[in-house]
GROMACS .gro file of C-alpha atoms in nm:
model
  435
    1MET     CA    1  -0.962   4.618   1.835
    2ASP     CA    2  -1.070   4.880   1.581
    3PRO     CA    3  -1.180   4.687   1.268
    4LEU     CA    4  -1.004   4.946   1.053
    5SER     CA    5  -0.679   4.914   1.246
    6PRO     CA    6  -0.378   4.844   1.020
    7ILE     CA    7  -0.224   4.611   1.281
    8HIS     CA    8  -0.158   4.275   1.121
    9PRO     CA    9   0.099   4.026   1.256
   10ILE     CA   10   0.385   3.975   1.014
   11SER     CA   11   0.400   3.611   1.116
   12THR     CA   12   0.046   3.564   0.984
   13LEU     CA   13   0.146   3.686   0.639
   14LEU     CA   14   0.455   3.466   0.636
   15ALA     CA   15   0.274   3.154   0.756
   16PRO     CA   16   0.258   2.903   0.468
   17PRO     CA   17  -0.095   2.822   0.348
   18SER     CA   18  -0.250   2.494   0.452
   19SER     CA   19  -0.269   2.213   0.199
   20LEU     CA   20  -0.641   2.277   0.158
   21GLN     CA   21  -0.593   2.651   0.104
   22ALA     CA   22  -0.320   2.591  -0.151
   23GLN     CA   23  -0.526   2.329  -0.334
   24GLU     CA   24  -0.831   2.556  -0.352
   25TYR     CA   25  -0.622   2.850  -0.473
   26PHE     CA   26  -0.447   2.656  -0.748
   27ASP     CA   27  -0.767   2.483  -0.859
   28GLU     CA   28  -0.917   2.828  -0.907
   29LEU     CA   29  -0.602   2.952  -1.081
   30ILE     CA   30  -0.599   2.659  -1.323
   31SER     CA   31  -0.967   2.703  -1.405
   32LYS     CA   32  -0.904   3.065  -1.499
   33ARG     CA   33  -0.614   2.970  -1.726
   34ARG     CA   34  -0.821   2.749  -1.955
   35ASN     CA   35  -0.814   2.989  -2.244
   36PRO     CA   36  -0.608   3.032  -2.560
   37GLY     CA   37  -0.417   3.319  -2.404
   38ILE     CA   38  -0.381   3.682  -2.505
   39LYS     CA   39  -0.409   3.750  -2.875
   40VAL     CA   40  -0.217   4.046  -3.010
   41LYS     CA   41  -0.384   4.177  -3.323
   42GLN     CA   42  -0.144   4.327  -3.573
   43ASN     CA   43  -0.233   4.657  -3.736
   44GLU     CA   44  -0.068   4.865  -4.004
   45ALA     CA   45   0.163   5.045  -3.761
   46PHE     CA   46   0.424   4.769  -3.758
   47GLY     CA   47   0.749   4.803  -3.575
   48LYS     CA   48   1.059   4.774  -3.790
   49VAL     CA   49   1.358   4.544  -3.775
   50GLU     CA   50   1.564   4.841  -3.898
   51ILE     CA   51   1.493   5.019  -3.570
   52GLN     CA   52   1.607   4.714  -3.371
   53ILE     CA   53   1.931   4.700  -3.570
   54GLY     CA   54   1.981   5.073  -3.529
   55ARG     CA   55   1.939   5.047  -3.152
   56LYS     CA   56   2.200   4.773  -3.127
   57LEU     CA   57   2.446   4.981  -3.329
   58TYR     CA   58   2.365   5.291  -3.123
   59LEU     CA   59   2.435   5.102  -2.798
   60GLN     CA   60   2.765   4.991  -2.946
   61GLN     CA   61   2.857   5.354  -3.003
   62LEU     CA   62   2.779   5.423  -2.638
   63GLY     CA   63   3.006   5.136  -2.537
   64VAL     CA   64   2.732   4.927  -2.375
   65SER     CA   65   2.682   4.654  -2.634
   66VAL     CA   66   2.646   4.299  -2.505
   67ASN     CA   67   2.854   4.013  -2.642
   68HIS     CA   68   2.765   3.647  -2.629
   69SER     CA   69   2.883   3.446  -2.334
   70GLU     CA   70   2.946   3.162  -2.575
   71CYS     CA   71   3.288   3.207  -2.729
   72ASP     CA   72   3.303   2.924  -2.981
   73MET     CA   73   3.025   3.035  -3.213
   74GLU     CA   74   3.084   2.973  -3.580
   75ASP     CA   75   3.071   3.256  -3.831
   76MET     CA   76   2.782   3.119  -4.029
   77TYR     CA   77   2.690   3.429  -4.223
   78TYR     CA   78   2.848   3.538  -4.548
   79SER     CA   79   3.083   3.239  -4.534
   80ASP     CA   80   3.246   3.297  -4.871
   81GLY     CA   81   3.595   3.210  -4.761
   82GLU     CA   82   3.687   3.533  -4.584
   83ASP     CA   83   3.787   3.512  -4.218
   84TYR     CA   84   3.659   3.788  -3.991
   85SER     CA   85   3.826   3.661  -3.675
   86TYR     CA   86   4.160   3.788  -3.556
   87GLU     CA   87   4.419   3.717  -3.291
   88GLU     CA   88   4.536   3.966  -3.037
   89ASN     CA   89   4.915   4.000  -3.037
   90GLY     CA   90   4.925   3.668  -3.222
   91GLU     CA   91   4.849   3.477  -2.903
   92ASP     CA   92   4.556   3.285  -2.767
   93SER     CA   93   4.447   3.492  -2.467
   94GLY     CA   94   4.220   3.228  -2.317
   95ALA     CA   95   3.888   3.054  -2.364
   96CYS     CA   96   3.714   3.380  -2.445
   97SER     CA   97   3.994   3.541  -2.639
   98SER     CA   98   3.927   3.794  -2.909
   99SER     CA   99   4.039   3.539  -3.169
  100HIS     CA  100   3.693   3.385  -3.139
  101LEU     CA  101   3.507   3.710  -3.201
  102ARG     CA  102   3.430   3.864  -3.537
  103LYS     CA  103   3.594   4.197  -3.609
  104LYS     CA  104   3.352   4.489  -3.620
  105VAL     CA  105   3.371   4.749  -3.894
  106GLU     CA  106   3.285   5.117  -3.900
  107LEU     CA  107   2.968   5.225  -4.079
  108PRO     CA  108   2.946   5.538  -4.293
  109LYS     CA  109   2.828   5.842  -4.101
  110GLY     CA  110   2.451   5.873  -4.074
  111VAL     CA  111   2.365   5.505  -4.128
  112VAL     CA  112   2.275   5.438  -3.765
  113GLU     CA  113   2.055   5.747  -3.747
  114SER     CA  114   1.882   5.651  -4.072
  115LEU     CA  115   1.806   5.304  -3.937
  116MET     CA  116   1.666   5.435  -3.609
  117HIS     CA  117   1.457   5.704  -3.777
  118GLY     CA  118   1.313   5.465  -4.033
  119ASP     CA  119   1.472   5.647  -4.327
  120LEU     CA  120   1.673   5.345  -4.442
  121LYS     CA  121   1.483   5.036  -4.555
  122LEU     CA  122   1.664   4.702  -4.568
  123PRO     CA  123   1.582   4.428  -4.820
  124TYR     CA  124   1.309   4.184  -4.710
  125SER     CA  125   1.258   4.366  -4.378
  126ASP     CA  126   0.884   4.381  -4.448
  127ARG     CA  127   0.879   4.005  -4.386
  128PHE     CA  128   0.974   4.067  -4.022
  129PRO     CA  129   0.697   4.295  -3.894
  130LEU     CA  130   0.703   4.377  -3.525
  131PRO     CA  131   0.398   4.481  -3.323
  132PRO     CA  132   0.378   4.849  -3.229
  133THR     CA  133   0.462   4.944  -2.873
  134VAL     CA  134   0.214   5.116  -2.644
  135PRO     CA  135   0.364   5.359  -2.391
  136CYS     CA  136   0.282   5.361  -2.021
  137ILE     CA  137  -0.045   5.531  -1.924
  138GLY     CA  138   0.141   5.745  -1.672
  139SER     CA  139   0.384   5.883  -1.933
  140CYS     CA  140   0.697   5.759  -1.757
  141GLY     CA  141   0.869   5.678  -2.086
  142GLU     CA  142   1.017   5.363  -1.930
  143ALA     CA  143   0.746   5.096  -1.964
  144TYR     CA  144   0.611   4.984  -2.302
  145TYR     CA  145   0.348   4.724  -2.386
  146CYS     CA  146   0.218   4.514  -2.674
  147SER     CA  147  -0.135   4.656  -2.652
  148LYS     CA  148  -0.352   4.912  -2.474
  149SER     CA  149  -0.525   4.637  -2.278
  150CYS     CA  150  -0.187   4.508  -2.157
  151ALA     CA  151  -0.084   4.860  -2.053
  152GLN     CA  152  -0.414   4.912  -1.868
  153ALA     CA  153  -0.390   4.576  -1.691
  154ASP     CA  154  -0.037   4.648  -1.568
  155TRP     CA  155  -0.136   4.998  -1.457
  156GLU     CA  156  -0.422   4.862  -1.249
  157SER     CA  157  -0.227   4.569  -1.104
  158CYS     CA  158   0.098   4.740  -0.997
  159HIS     CA  159   0.251   5.002  -1.228
  160SER     CA  160   0.035   5.295  -1.116
  161LEU     CA  161   0.231   5.300  -0.789
  162LEU     CA  162   0.569   5.239  -0.953
  163CYS     CA  163   0.536   5.479  -1.245
  164THR     CA  164   0.768   5.779  -1.242
  165GLY     CA  165   0.553   5.973  -1.489
  166GLU     CA  166   0.319   6.266  -1.434
  167LYS     CA  167   0.017   6.044  -1.358
  168SER     CA  168   0.199   5.833  -1.100
  169GLU     CA  169   0.002   5.745  -0.787
  170SER     CA  170   0.315   5.702  -0.577
  171VAL     CA  171   0.369   5.899  -0.257
  172SER     CA  172   0.691   6.050  -0.392
  173ARG     CA  173   0.811   6.028  -0.750
  174GLU     CA  174   1.153   6.155  -0.645
  175ALA     CA  175   1.191   5.874  -0.391
  176LEU     CA  176   1.069   5.625  -0.650
  177VAL     CA  177   1.335   5.734  -0.897
  178GLU     CA  178   1.596   5.695  -0.624
  179PHE     CA  179   1.466   5.345  -0.543
  180ILE     CA  180   1.482   5.239  -0.909
  181GLU     CA  181   1.833   5.380  -0.952
  182HIS     CA  182   1.948   5.193  -0.641
  183ALA     CA  183   1.795   4.867  -0.769
  184ASN     CA  184   1.956   4.907  -1.112
  185GLU     CA  185   2.294   4.966  -0.949
  186THR     CA  186   2.270   4.677  -0.700
  187ASN     CA  187   2.010   4.409  -0.779
  188ASP     CA  188   1.712   4.455  -1.011
  189ILE     CA  189   1.528   4.179  -0.824
  190PHE     CA  190   1.431   4.460  -0.583
  191ILE     CA  191   1.212   4.604  -0.860
  192VAL     CA  192   1.033   4.270  -0.894
  193ALA     CA  193   0.976   4.265  -0.518
  194ALA     CA  194   0.839   4.620  -0.538
  195LYS     CA  195   0.591   4.501  -0.800
  196ALA     CA  196   0.472   4.228  -0.562
  197ILE     CA  197   0.418   4.483  -0.284
  198SER     CA  198   0.250   4.730  -0.520
  199TYR     CA  199   0.027   4.451  -0.652
  200THR     CA  200  -0.078   4.358  -0.298
  201ILE     CA  201  -0.149   4.720  -0.200
  202LEU     CA  202  -0.365   4.787  -0.505
  203ARG     CA  203  -0.547   4.456  -0.462
  204TYR     CA  204  -0.612   4.543  -0.097
  205ARG     CA  205  -0.752   4.884  -0.192
  206LYS     CA  206  -0.994   4.727  -0.439
  207LEU     CA  207  -1.111   4.474  -0.180
  208LYS     CA  208  -1.156   4.751   0.076
  209ALA     CA  209  -1.353   4.971  -0.163
  210THR     CA  210  -1.578   4.682  -0.266
  211SER     CA  211  -1.641   4.576   0.094
  212LEU     CA  212  -1.724   4.927   0.215
  213GLU     CA  213  -1.957   4.980  -0.081
  214GLU     CA  214  -2.139   4.655  -0.002
  215GLN     CA  215  -2.176   4.763   0.362
  216ARG     CA  216  -2.314   5.098   0.250
  217LYS     CA  217  -2.580   4.925   0.042
  218ASP     CA  218  -2.660   4.651   0.293
  219LYS     CA  219  -2.609   4.704   0.667
  220ASN     CA  220  -2.634   4.328   0.726
  221VAL     CA  221  -2.311   4.261   0.537
  222SER     CA  222  -2.029   4.163   0.774
  223GLY     CA  223  -1.793   4.445   0.866
  224PHE     CA  224  -1.467   4.515   0.686
  225THR     CA  225  -1.139   4.442   0.866
  226VAL     CA  226  -0.790   4.536   0.753
  227PRO     CA  227  -0.626   4.204   0.852
  228ALA     CA  228  -0.879   3.994   0.658
  229ALA     CA  229  -0.858   4.212   0.347
  230LEU     CA  230  -0.478   4.228   0.359
  231SER     CA  231  -0.455   3.850   0.395
  232GLU     CA  232  -0.682   3.805   0.093
  233ALA     CA  233  -0.481   4.057  -0.111
  234TRP     CA  234  -0.159   3.881  -0.011
  235LYS     CA  235  -0.287   3.532  -0.100
  236PRO     CA  236  -0.122   3.501  -0.447
  237ILE     CA  237   0.215   3.597  -0.299
  238SER     CA  238   0.166   3.368   0.001
  239MET     CA  239   0.168   3.060  -0.223
  240GLY     CA  240   0.535   3.090  -0.318
  241HIS     CA  241   0.801   2.919  -0.107
  242LYS     CA  242   0.995   3.185   0.081
  243ARG     CA  243   1.320   3.231   0.267
  244ARG     CA  244   1.490   3.554   0.357
  245TRP     CA  245   1.698   3.667   0.062
  246TRP     CA  246   2.019   3.721   0.257
  247ASP     CA  247   1.989   3.367   0.396
  248CYS     CA  248   1.926   3.188   0.067
  249ILE     CA  249   2.137   3.381  -0.184
  250ALA     CA  250   2.424   3.170  -0.313
  251LEU     CA  251   2.765   3.252  -0.171
  252PRO     CA  252   2.986   3.403  -0.446
  253VAL     CA  253   3.287   3.194  -0.544
  254ASP     CA  254   3.523   3.472  -0.435
  255VAL     CA  255   3.385   3.479  -0.078
  256GLU     CA  256   3.552   3.240   0.165
  257SER     CA  257   3.338   3.044   0.410
  258SER     CA  258   3.495   3.247   0.691
  259GLY     CA  259   3.344   3.560   0.539
  260GLU     CA  260   2.994   3.419   0.488
  261ASN     CA  261   2.837   3.592   0.789
  262ALA     CA  262   2.977   3.929   0.685
  263PHE     CA  263   2.854   3.875   0.328
  264ARG     CA  264   2.501   3.788   0.437
  265MET     CA  265   2.490   4.087   0.670
  266GLN     CA  266   2.598   4.305   0.379
  267MET     CA  267   2.311   4.167   0.169
  268ARG     CA  268   2.069   4.230   0.456
  269ASN     CA  269   2.183   4.591   0.479
  270LEU     CA  270   2.145   4.625   0.102
  271ALA     CA  271   1.785   4.503   0.124
  272SER     CA  272   1.720   4.737   0.416
  273THR     CA  273   1.840   5.037   0.216
  274SER     CA  274   1.623   4.934  -0.078
  275LEU     CA  275   1.319   4.894   0.146
  276GLU     CA  276   1.359   5.238   0.304
  277LEU     CA  277   1.369   5.395  -0.041
  278LEU     CA  278   1.059   5.201  -0.149
  279LYS     CA  279   0.880   5.292   0.172
  280ALA     CA  280   0.939   5.661   0.105
  281ALA     CA  281   0.797   5.613  -0.244
  282ILE     CA  282   0.475   5.409  -0.201
  283PHE     CA  283   0.403   5.361   0.172
  284ASP     CA  284   0.043   5.280   0.267
  285ASN     CA  285  -0.064   5.295   0.634
  286ASP     CA  286  -0.311   5.007   0.607
  287CYS     CA  287  -0.047   4.789   0.445
  288GLU     CA  288   0.232   4.875   0.689
  289PRO     CA  289   0.331   4.508   0.751
  290LEU     CA  290   0.435   4.479   0.386
  291PHE     CA  291   0.712   4.730   0.454
  292SER     CA  292   0.883   4.530   0.727
  293LEU     CA  293   1.232   4.404   0.644
  294GLU     CA  294   1.119   4.050   0.730
  295ILE     CA  295   0.843   4.057   0.468
  296TYR     CA  296   1.061   4.232   0.210
  297GLY     CA  297   1.344   3.984   0.260
  298HIS     CA  298   1.107   3.690   0.213
  299ILE     CA  299   0.957   3.838  -0.105
  300VAL     CA  300   1.301   3.892  -0.259
  301GLY     CA  301   1.402   3.544  -0.146
  302MET     CA  302   1.091   3.396  -0.307
  303PHE     CA  303   1.195   3.533  -0.644
  304GLU     CA  304   1.556   3.433  -0.588
  305LEU     CA  305   1.451   3.071  -0.531
  306ASN     CA  306   1.162   3.037  -0.776
  307ASN     CA  307   1.229   3.253  -1.081
  308LEU     CA  308   1.242   3.099  -1.427
  309ASP     CA  309   1.488   3.228  -1.687
  310LEU     CA  310   1.336   3.377  -2.001
  311VAL     CA  311   1.509   3.408  -2.336
  312VAL     CA  312   1.339   3.578  -2.630
  313ALA     CA  313   1.512   3.539  -2.965
  314SER     CA  314   1.625   3.859  -3.130
  315PRO     CA  315   1.432   3.960  -3.445
  316VAL     CA  316   1.765   4.091  -3.574
  317GLU     CA  317   1.912   3.741  -3.565
  318ASP     CA  318   1.603   3.603  -3.740
  319TYR     CA  319   1.646   3.864  -4.012
  320PHE     CA  320   2.009   3.779  -4.083
  321LEU     CA  321   1.931   3.406  -4.074
  322TYR     CA  322   1.674   3.468  -4.344
  323ILE     CA  323   1.922   3.669  -4.553
  324ASN     CA  324   2.183   3.396  -4.518
  325ASP     CA  325   1.939   3.132  -4.647
  326LEU     CA  326   1.839   3.324  -4.960
  327PRO     CA  327   1.910   3.166  -5.298
  328SER     CA  328   2.247   3.272  -5.438
  329SER     CA  329   2.091   3.487  -5.708
  330GLU     CA  330   1.899   3.696  -5.452
  331LYS     CA  331   2.163   3.683  -5.181
  332LYS     CA  332   2.437   3.848  -5.386
  333GLU     CA  333   2.233   4.161  -5.449
  334THR     CA  334   2.107   4.175  -5.090
  335GLU     CA  335   2.457   4.143  -4.944
  336GLU     CA  336   2.561   4.469  -5.104
  337MET     CA  337   2.336   4.649  -4.857
  338THR     CA  338   2.329   4.422  -4.552
  339ARG     CA  339   2.681   4.285  -4.529
  340LEU     CA  340   2.841   4.602  -4.395
  341ILE     CA  341   2.569   4.637  -4.130
  342PHE     CA  342   2.611   4.274  -4.028
  343GLU     CA  343   2.986   4.318  -3.992
  344ALA     CA  344   2.934   4.636  -3.789
  345LEU     CA  345   2.709   4.449  -3.546
  346GLY     CA  346   2.973   4.185  -3.483
  347ASP     CA  347   2.852   3.920  -3.239
  348ASP     CA  348   2.580   4.154  -3.113
  349TYR     CA  349   2.357   4.056  -3.406
  350SER     CA  350   2.232   3.751  -3.217
  351VAL     CA  351   2.215   3.875  -2.858
  352SER     CA  352   1.878   3.768  -2.720
  353CYS     CA  353   1.655   3.950  -2.476
  354GLU     CA  354   1.698   3.778  -2.141
  355GLY     CA  355   1.507   3.811  -1.816
  356SER     CA  356   1.330   3.613  -1.548
  357ALA     CA  357   0.972   3.558  -1.435
  358PHE     CA  358   0.776   3.407  -1.150
  359PHE     CA  359   0.507   3.152  -1.239
  360PRO     CA  360   0.287   3.049  -0.940
  361LEU     CA  361   0.218   2.693  -1.053
  362GLN     CA  362   0.571   2.618  -1.169
  363SER     CA  363   0.714   2.753  -0.843
  364CYS     CA  364   0.530   2.485  -0.646
  365LEU     CA  365   0.695   2.192  -0.822
  366ASN     CA  366   0.929   2.002  -0.593
  367HIS     CA  367   1.288   1.913  -0.676
  368SER     CA  368   1.443   1.585  -0.780
  369CYS     CA  369   1.790   1.518  -0.921
  370CYS     CA  370   1.619   1.264  -1.150
  371PRO     CA  371   1.313   1.474  -1.245
  372ASN     CA  372   1.027   1.358  -1.462
  373ALA     CA  373   0.960   1.707  -1.604
  374LYS     CA  374   1.126   2.031  -1.706
  375ALA     CA  375   0.999   2.388  -1.675
  376PHE     CA  376   1.095   2.642  -1.936
  377LYS     CA  377   0.971   2.930  -2.147
  378ARG     CA  378   0.955   2.856  -2.518
  379ASP     CA  379   0.969   3.108  -2.801
  380GLU     CA  380   0.615   3.011  -2.900
  381ASP     CA  381   0.480   3.077  -2.548
  382LYS     CA  382   0.366   3.430  -2.627
  383ASP     CA  383   0.066   3.433  -2.394
  384GLY     CA  384   0.242   3.501  -2.067
  385GLN     CA  385   0.265   3.135  -1.971
  386ALA     CA  386   0.545   2.884  -1.924
  387THR     CA  387   0.560   2.518  -2.022
  388ILE     CA  388   0.608   2.206  -1.811
  389LEU     CA  389   0.740   1.931  -2.039
  390ALA     CA  390   0.736   1.565  -1.933
  391LEU     CA  391   1.078   1.401  -1.966
  392LYS     CA  392   0.940   1.050  -1.919
  393PRO     CA  393   0.600   0.880  -1.884
  394ILE     CA  394   0.421   1.003  -1.569
  395CYS     CA  395   0.160   0.783  -1.404
  396LYS     CA  396  -0.169   0.916  -1.272
  397GLY     CA  397  -0.119   1.039  -0.915
  398GLU     CA  398   0.261   1.050  -0.951
  399GLU     CA  399   0.423   1.372  -0.832
  400ILE     CA  400   0.563   1.599  -1.103
  401THR     CA  401   0.917   1.709  -1.020
  402ILE     CA  402   1.177   1.934  -1.180
  403SER     CA  403   1.543   1.990  -1.101
  404TYR     CA  404   1.653   2.310  -0.932
  405VAL     CA  405   2.018   2.243  -1.019
  406ASP     CA  406   2.228   2.083  -1.292
  407GLU     CA  407   2.164   1.708  -1.258
  408ASP     CA  408   2.506   1.629  -1.409
  409LEU     CA  409   2.690   1.777  -1.110
  410THR     CA  410   2.842   1.544  -0.853
  411LEU     CA  411   2.645   1.452  -0.542
  412GLU     CA  412   2.845   1.694  -0.328
  413GLU     CA  413   2.803   1.979  -0.578
  414ARG     CA  414   2.428   1.922  -0.609
  415GLN     CA  415   2.376   1.913  -0.234
  416ALA     CA  416   2.583   2.229  -0.192
  417SER     CA  417   2.371   2.411  -0.451
  418LEU     CA  418   2.048   2.288  -0.293
  419ALA     CA  419   2.158   2.412   0.049
  420ASP     CA  420   2.036   2.756  -0.062
  421TYR     CA  421   1.683   2.610  -0.068
  422GLY     CA  422   1.711   2.488   0.290
  423PHE     CA  423   1.693   2.112   0.239
  424ARG     CA  424   1.909   1.809   0.165
  425CYS     CA  425   1.788   1.610  -0.133
  426THR     CA  426   1.688   1.248  -0.069
  427CYS     CA  427   1.573   1.160  -0.420
  428PRO     CA  428   1.651   0.809  -0.554
  429LYS     CA  429   1.958   0.936  -0.740
  430CYS     CA  430   2.110   1.097  -0.431
  431LEU     CA  431   2.033   0.799  -0.208
  432ALA     CA  432   2.192   0.563  -0.460
  433GLU     CA  433   2.508   0.775  -0.486
  434GLU     CA  434   2.540   0.803  -0.108
  435THR     CA  435   2.560   0.426  -0.062
   0.00000   0.00000   0.00000
């Protein structure tokens, strides 16, 4: 077989790593993580909380503001006896009725624009400096970063192929835009899967270039082969537990069991459409196996099963919390300027930034309905890492487990939820409840 042949069995890529391979990989990964993390150095070009407030108000004007899912929040700000809640038609319209939401007010014309343009300065806003944003190297106007080094790292690892800007290295920017639009309209997890494929392609190209350069300098160096290089490039992705997305995605509550097969086929077709769009955008001949529906489905399924929810507190909420806690003498004067803006925001003042992420080490923790640890992302984890917190004393050599589902559910409900992961739980709690 030609050593440069792109032929590489899909089954080889999907084969789970051996225990030894996994141990060696994670030992290396852990050794590289022994550092204080990324440090973002502030400079004089601070971001402004006024801009964040202005954006929220602007989105409201467009009709795309996001309200809290929690409906029983107390009105803790400016609680001077006035009631900003109201009832619709004098009736309680349900658990999330409008009677639980604060009434929004109209702002004078030009206030939103002044906030967004930095022309209006709010009291004490200088105590909430935000780091400046760095735009994407490829000028796509869609990706922004906390530093130039962060932007460069993302460009080299995956974004150069997924950038829609002028410097994009994609095969077709038009196809890429179509892929992104399709993902935004259907399931943005496709974009995460595209990043995994882009990451593998770029890693493969670096390995290939390095290997060929070494051969050029030294003829005794072993020859380069596509399968070996692609396997090495794929290694970080290979560590995550995978199932095909359309097989493991939870069945929606409005889909009857009789319609399950049709639903899963619909999801498969959705993934197939997404893959064809991505293939037209960034296809690489050497990495052809990555563009098979089987591989794509397993990558999407990996994120579906292993992602960790992220919640980043809004600086706008922090600002109004600070204003609310001011001494009465300072608060009265400040309210004259901030109260109207707060009322205009309504419940949107405290909407957090939410997302999800994939952490290689955390994804390898097994499940237990009586776990001894919990995985989560804290506000103070600003270095791109997550935290595993022990819930009870853990002995040396004892396996660390987390729960994939709500432990307070009944046995039947827990087992039904875990069916998406392809196993039936036999932890001590489940065994005890089965007897």
